[in-house]
Amino acid sequence: AASAPKPLPSSGPKSLREMPHPLATSSSEEMGPALTPSPDLLLPRSIADKDLSLPNGTPVDTSSPASSSSLLNRLQLDDDFDVETRDLFVTVDDPKKHVCTMETYITYRVTTKTTRAEFDLPEYSVRRRYQDFDWLRNKLEESQPTHLIPPLPEKFVVKGVVDRFSEEFVETRRKALDKFLKRITDHPVLSFNEHFNVFLTAKDLNAYKKQGMALLSKMGESVKYVTGGYKLRSRPLEFAAIGDYLDTFSLKLGTIDRIAQRIIKEQLEYLVELREYGPVYSTWGGLEVELSEPLEGVSACIGNCCTALEELSEDMTEDFLPVLREYILYAESMKNVLKKRDQVQAEYEAKLEAVALKREDRPKVPTDVEKCQDRVECFNADLKADMERWQNNKRQDFRQLLMGMADKNIQYYEKVRVALASI
C-alpha cells in the first residue's frame, strides 16, 4: 500500500459544463490564476457608464481627448520583470543581406550581456539567420517537452508582402525574432537551457548542428517522451478547460486577424483613390485663377489626409497584425504541449492497468510506472506555470496593443480634422 501510486491531481467533482469559460465576460465561480480571463480584455456592460476604470484602478475619461496626448500615458503598464534583478539581456538588430552563388539570405546580429556563471564572457555578439532560430526552437522542444516554447514568425512571406528582402519585411521579422529570444530569456527554465547558451555564444553554430550537440554535457538534456499509441480516457477538468480556452482564443483571434487585414486592404484601396483625387483640384485651380487659392487648399488638405492614412495603415500592418499572429501561433504551441501531456498521462494509465492485472504476481508497483507518474506530475506543474506566465504576458501585450491602436486612430482623425479645418 505504501508503494501504490498517488492519484493524479484534479480540479474537483465539477463537470466541464459547470466551469466558466475563460473567454466569458462573467463567471459564477472563481477559477485558478492560469484560467482566469484577462480582466483588461473584457468589455464593460455599458459604455455609457460614468465611473469606468481600468484594471489598475485608473479612472477613464470617456470624452474625446482635446489633444493627441497618448492614451498610453493614462495607463501604468505593469512590468513583471525588475530590470535590476535580471542577469541576462539579449537583443536582435543590424540585419544584413548576404548574396552567395547558391542562395541569398539575411542574418541578424544577436547581442548578449550577462553576469551568469554559465557564460565565460560578460558579452557576446554573433550573427544568426532564420534557420538558426528555427534550429534553436526545435532543440528547445526536444529537450524541454514539458514547457511552452515561444513561437517563431512564419518562415514564409507574410500575406500582402511580396519581397522577403524588403526593408519592411526584414524589420518586421527582426522585431519578431527579438521578441522570441526575449521570451526565452525571461523564462526561468528555458533561459538556462544549454542549447540556448550555444545559440547565444557559438561563433560557428553549424559545427554544433552537425555534431548533434555531442560535445555538450547531457546534464541539461531531458528524456524525449515517446508513447506507444496509448489513448487518453479523459483530460482532468482543469486541462480540459485550458484546451477549450485555447480553441476559442485561436478562433476569435483568427477572426480579428482576417477582419483587420480586410480593413487594411480597404484603407490602401481608398488611399489609391485619394491620391488621384487631390491633384484634380490643383489642375482645376490652374484653369480658374480666381479659384486657385481655395482649390489649392483643398488639394493640400487631401494630400495631408493621404499621409495620415498611410501612417495609420503602416502602424496596423507593422505593429498590430504581427502581435495577433504571434498569439495565434502561441496558442498552437500550448496545444502541442497539452497533447504531449495527454500522451504521457495515457501511457501512465495504461501501465497502471497492466499493474492492476498482475497485482497478485507483483504486489509492488514497478519503477517504470512510478517514473511515468513523475513525468505526468512534471508536465502538469510545468504546463500550469507556463500557462499562468503566458496569461500575464498576454494581458500586458494586448493592453499595450489595444491602447496603442486606439491612440493611433485618434491621432489619425486629429490630423484629418486639422487638415480639413485648414480649408
Short mmCIF file of C-alpha atoms in Angstrom, two decimals, residues 134-398:
data_model
loop_
_atom_site.label_atom_id
_atom_site.label_comp_id
_atom_site.label_asym_id
_atom_site.label_seq_id
_atom_site.Cartn_x
_atom_site.Cartn_y
_atom_site.Cartn_z
CA ASP A 134 14.36 27.54 -36.11
CA TRP A 135 17.07 25.07 -35.01
CA LEU A 136 17.05 26.58 -31.52
CA ARG A 137 13.30 26.26 -31.19
CA ASN A 138 13.35 22.62 -32.32
CA LYS A 139 16.10 21.85 -29.80
CA LEU A 140 14.15 23.52 -27.01
CA GLU A 141 11.07 21.47 -27.90
CA GLU A 142 13.13 18.27 -27.82
CA SER A 143 14.95 18.96 -24.57
CA GLN A 144 12.13 20.76 -22.69
CA PRO A 145 8.95 18.93 -23.80
CA THR A 146 7.00 19.92 -20.67
CA HIS A 147 7.41 23.65 -21.30
CA LEU A 148 5.74 26.11 -23.66
CA ILE A 149 8.26 27.19 -26.30
CA PRO A 150 7.61 30.67 -27.73
CA PRO A 151 6.64 30.68 -31.42
CA LEU A 152 8.74 31.93 -34.29
CA PRO A 153 7.28 34.15 -37.04
CA GLU A 154 6.14 32.17 -40.07
CA LYS A 155 9.01 31.16 -42.30
CA PHE A 156 7.30 32.21 -45.49
CA VAL A 157 6.35 35.67 -46.61
CA VAL A 158 3.56 37.29 -44.60
CA LYS A 159 0.35 37.90 -46.56
CA GLY A 160 0.48 41.11 -48.51
CA VAL A 161 4.29 41.25 -48.52
CA VAL A 162 5.82 40.13 -51.80
CA ASP A 163 9.54 40.74 -51.31
CA ARG A 164 11.02 38.89 -48.34
CA PHE A 165 14.16 41.02 -48.66
CA SER A 166 12.26 44.29 -48.49
CA GLU A 167 13.16 46.64 -45.67
CA GLU A 168 9.64 46.44 -44.19
CA PHE A 169 9.55 42.63 -44.14
CA VAL A 170 13.06 42.30 -42.70
CA GLU A 171 12.28 44.80 -39.95
CA THR A 172 9.02 43.02 -39.06
CA ARG A 173 10.87 39.72 -38.83
CA ARG A 174 13.69 41.27 -36.78
CA LYS A 175 11.17 42.50 -34.22
CA ALA A 176 9.59 39.04 -34.05
CA LEU A 177 12.94 37.28 -33.63
CA ASP A 178 13.95 39.77 -30.95
CA LYS A 179 10.71 39.08 -29.07
CA PHE A 180 11.25 35.31 -29.48
CA LEU A 181 14.65 35.48 -27.74
CA LYS A 182 13.36 37.84 -25.05
CA ARG A 183 10.55 35.37 -24.25
CA ILE A 184 13.14 32.64 -23.75
CA THR A 185 15.42 34.93 -21.75
CA ASP A 186 12.59 35.77 -19.34
CA HIS A 187 11.71 32.10 -18.78
CA PRO A 188 13.15 30.64 -15.53
CA VAL A 189 13.90 27.27 -17.14
CA LEU A 190 14.39 27.82 -20.88
CA SER A 191 16.92 30.60 -20.31
CA PHE A 192 19.26 28.06 -18.67
CA ASN A 193 18.96 25.52 -21.49
CA GLU A 194 22.34 24.55 -22.89
CA HIS A 195 21.18 24.78 -26.49
CA PHE A 196 20.20 28.38 -25.82
CA ASN A 197 23.65 29.04 -24.37
CA VAL A 198 25.29 27.67 -27.52
CA PHE A 199 22.98 29.69 -29.77
CA LEU A 200 24.00 32.91 -27.99
CA THR A 201 27.72 32.24 -27.78
CA ALA A 202 28.98 29.89 -30.52
CA LYS A 203 30.83 31.59 -33.36
CA ASP A 204 30.26 28.60 -35.64
CA LEU A 205 26.80 27.25 -34.89
CA ASN A 206 26.88 24.89 -37.87
CA ALA A 207 29.55 22.82 -36.17
CA TYR A 208 27.19 22.11 -33.28
CA LYS A 209 24.34 21.34 -35.66
CA LYS A 210 26.41 18.69 -37.44
CA GLN A 211 27.64 17.08 -34.26
CA GLY A 212 24.16 16.95 -32.79
CA MET A 213 25.41 18.64 -29.63
CA ALA A 214 27.60 15.64 -28.85
CA LEU A 215 30.28 17.81 -27.24
CA LEU A 216 27.86 19.26 -24.72
CA SER A 217 27.14 17.81 -21.33
CA LYS A 218 23.96 15.77 -21.17
CA MET A 219 23.07 17.17 -17.79
CA GLY A 220 20.70 19.67 -19.35
CA GLU A 221 19.04 17.09 -21.58
CA SER A 222 15.55 15.84 -20.82
CA VAL A 223 14.34 12.43 -21.89
CA LYS A 224 12.21 12.52 -25.01
CA TYR A 225 8.79 11.22 -24.19
CA VAL A 226 7.87 8.50 -26.66
CA THR A 227 4.47 6.91 -26.25
CA GLY A 228 3.17 3.69 -27.66
CA GLY A 229 -0.05 4.97 -29.13
CA TYR A 230 -1.93 4.98 -25.83
CA LYS A 231 -5.34 6.63 -25.83
CA LEU A 232 -6.30 9.02 -23.06
CA ARG A 233 -9.65 8.31 -21.43
CA SER A 234 -10.36 11.88 -20.39
CA ARG A 235 -8.44 15.02 -19.53
CA PRO A 236 -8.58 16.34 -15.98
CA LEU A 237 -11.12 19.17 -15.87
CA GLU A 238 -8.55 21.93 -15.44
CA PHE A 239 -6.65 20.86 -18.56
CA ALA A 240 -9.89 20.34 -20.48
CA ALA A 241 -10.76 23.95 -19.62
CA ILE A 242 -7.32 25.09 -20.88
CA GLY A 243 -7.87 23.23 -24.16
CA ASP A 244 -11.33 24.76 -24.53
CA TYR A 245 -9.90 28.21 -23.82
CA LEU A 246 -7.14 27.82 -26.43
CA ASP A 247 -9.57 26.65 -29.12
CA THR A 248 -11.88 29.61 -28.60
CA PHE A 249 -8.99 32.07 -28.21
CA SER A 250 -7.47 30.94 -31.53
CA LEU A 251 -10.84 31.18 -33.25
CA LYS A 252 -11.52 34.72 -32.01
CA LEU A 253 -8.01 35.97 -32.81
CA GLY A 254 -8.18 34.40 -36.27
CA THR A 255 -11.41 36.29 -36.93
CA ILE A 256 -9.89 39.57 -35.72
CA ASP A 257 -6.82 38.95 -37.89
CA ARG A 258 -8.90 38.37 -41.04
CA ILE A 259 -11.08 41.44 -40.44
CA ALA A 260 -8.03 43.61 -39.66
CA GLN A 261 -6.37 42.50 -42.91
CA ARG A 262 -9.54 43.34 -44.83
CA ILE A 263 -9.72 46.78 -43.20
CA ILE A 264 -6.08 47.49 -44.11
CA LYS A 265 -6.72 46.32 -47.69
CA GLU A 266 -9.70 48.66 -47.99
CA GLN A 267 -7.68 51.53 -46.48
CA LEU A 268 -4.95 51.04 -49.07
CA GLU A 269 -7.51 50.93 -51.90
CA TYR A 270 -9.06 54.13 -50.57
CA LEU A 271 -5.57 55.66 -50.36
CA VAL A 272 -5.01 54.99 -54.08
CA GLU A 273 -8.26 56.78 -54.93
CA LEU A 274 -7.45 59.65 -52.58
CA ARG A 275 -4.06 60.21 -54.23
CA GLU A 276 -5.77 60.56 -57.60
CA TYR A 277 -8.48 62.79 -56.14
CA GLY A 278 -6.23 65.56 -54.73
CA PRO A 279 -4.35 66.60 -57.89
CA VAL A 280 -7.64 67.18 -59.72
CA TYR A 281 -8.21 70.29 -57.58
CA SER A 282 -4.74 71.63 -58.43
CA THR A 283 -5.46 71.18 -62.15
CA TRP A 284 -8.80 72.89 -61.75
CA GLY A 285 -7.15 75.79 -59.88
CA GLY A 286 -4.78 76.29 -62.82
CA LEU A 287 -7.75 76.78 -65.14
CA GLU A 288 -9.60 79.29 -62.96
CA VAL A 289 -7.23 81.83 -61.40
CA GLU A 290 -9.87 83.41 -59.15
CA LEU A 291 -10.49 79.98 -57.53
CA SER A 292 -6.87 78.82 -57.41
CA GLU A 293 -6.27 79.60 -53.73
CA PRO A 294 -9.21 77.64 -52.23
CA LEU A 295 -8.76 74.80 -54.74
CA GLU A 296 -5.06 74.50 -53.90
CA GLY A 297 -6.12 74.46 -50.25
CA VAL A 298 -8.43 71.51 -50.88
CA SER A 299 -5.66 69.70 -52.79
CA ALA A 300 -3.17 70.23 -49.94
CA CYS A 301 -5.79 69.07 -47.41
CA ILE A 302 -6.35 65.83 -49.31
CA GLY A 303 -2.58 65.33 -49.53
CA ASN A 304 -2.30 65.64 -45.73
CA CYS A 305 -5.17 63.18 -45.29
CA CYS A 306 -3.30 60.73 -47.57
CA THR A 307 -0.16 60.97 -45.45
CA ALA A 308 -2.14 60.42 -42.23
CA LEU A 309 -3.96 57.36 -43.63
CA GLU A 310 -0.73 55.87 -44.95
CA GLU A 311 0.86 56.18 -41.48
CA LEU A 312 -2.18 54.55 -39.85
CA SER A 313 -2.09 51.62 -42.30
CA GLU A 314 1.63 51.12 -41.72
CA ASP A 315 1.13 51.09 -37.95
CA MET A 316 -1.62 48.48 -38.28
CA THR A 317 0.50 46.33 -40.59
CA GLU A 318 3.77 46.55 -38.65
CA ASP A 319 2.55 46.68 -35.04
CA PHE A 320 -0.98 45.28 -34.80
CA LEU A 321 -1.09 42.26 -37.13
CA PRO A 322 2.23 40.69 -36.00
CA VAL A 323 1.05 40.53 -32.37
CA LEU A 324 -2.18 38.82 -33.40
CA ARG A 325 -0.28 36.26 -35.45
CA GLU A 326 2.23 35.65 -32.67
CA TYR A 327 -0.53 34.80 -30.21
CA ILE A 328 -2.32 32.56 -32.71
CA LEU A 329 0.95 30.62 -33.04
CA TYR A 330 1.42 30.79 -29.26
CA ALA A 331 -1.95 29.10 -28.74
CA GLU A 332 -0.95 26.33 -31.17
CA SER A 333 2.29 25.81 -29.24
CA MET A 334 0.35 25.50 -25.99
CA LYS A 335 -2.00 22.97 -27.63
CA ASN A 336 1.03 20.87 -28.63
CA VAL A 337 2.31 20.83 -25.05
CA LEU A 338 -1.18 19.86 -23.89
CA LYS A 339 -1.19 16.94 -26.35
CA LYS A 340 2.19 15.74 -25.07
CA ARG A 341 0.84 15.90 -21.52
CA ASP A 342 -2.16 13.82 -22.59
CA GLN A 343 0.12 11.23 -24.21
CA VAL A 344 2.18 10.82 -21.06
CA GLN A 345 -0.94 10.53 -18.90
CA ALA A 346 -2.37 7.93 -21.31
CA GLU A 347 0.85 5.96 -21.02
CA TYR A 348 0.67 6.17 -17.24
CA GLU A 349 -2.96 4.98 -17.19
CA ALA A 350 -2.13 2.04 -19.49
CA LYS A 351 0.78 0.95 -17.31
CA LEU A 352 -1.33 1.32 -14.19
CA GLU A 353 -3.96 -1.00 -15.67
CA ALA A 354 -1.28 -3.53 -16.58
CA VAL A 355 -0.01 -3.47 -12.99
CA ALA A 356 -3.53 -3.94 -11.64
CA LEU A 357 -3.96 -7.10 -13.73
CA LYS A 358 -0.71 -8.55 -12.38
CA ARG A 359 -1.15 -7.40 -8.80
CA GLU A 360 -1.20 -10.95 -7.43
CA ASP A 361 2.14 -11.81 -9.02
CA ARG A 362 3.80 -8.40 -8.48
CA PRO A 363 2.34 -6.59 -5.50
CA LYS A 364 4.91 -3.77 -5.77
CA VAL A 365 4.44 -1.02 -8.33
CA PRO A 366 7.21 -1.23 -10.97
CA THR A 367 9.75 1.57 -11.16
CA ASP A 368 8.82 2.47 -14.71
CA VAL A 369 5.23 3.18 -13.61
CA GLU A 370 6.44 5.48 -10.85
CA LYS A 371 8.71 7.26 -13.32
CA CYS A 372 5.81 7.68 -15.70
CA GLN A 373 3.71 9.17 -12.90
CA ASP A 374 6.55 11.58 -12.12
CA ARG A 375 6.54 12.67 -15.76
CA VAL A 376 2.79 13.32 -15.64
CA GLU A 377 3.12 15.41 -12.50
CA CYS A 378 6.07 17.27 -14.02
CA PHE A 379 4.01 18.02 -17.13
CA ASN A 380 1.07 19.21 -15.03
CA ALA A 381 3.17 21.56 -12.91
CA ASP A 382 5.20 22.98 -15.82
CA LEU A 383 2.21 23.45 -18.09
CA LYS A 384 0.17 25.27 -15.43
CA ALA A 385 3.11 27.52 -14.55
CA ASP A 386 3.74 28.34 -18.21
CA MET A 387 0.04 28.96 -18.79
CA GLU A 388 -0.03 31.47 -15.96
CA ARG A 389 3.12 33.17 -17.27
CA TRP A 390 1.61 33.25 -20.78
CA GLN A 391 -1.60 34.80 -19.48
CA ASN A 392 0.36 37.52 -17.69
CA ASN A 393 2.35 38.29 -20.85
CA LYS A 394 -0.86 38.29 -22.89
CA ARG A 395 -2.56 40.78 -20.59
CA GLN A 396 0.39 43.12 -20.82
CA ASP A 397 0.86 42.74 -24.59
CA PHE A 398 -2.80 43.16 -25.50
#
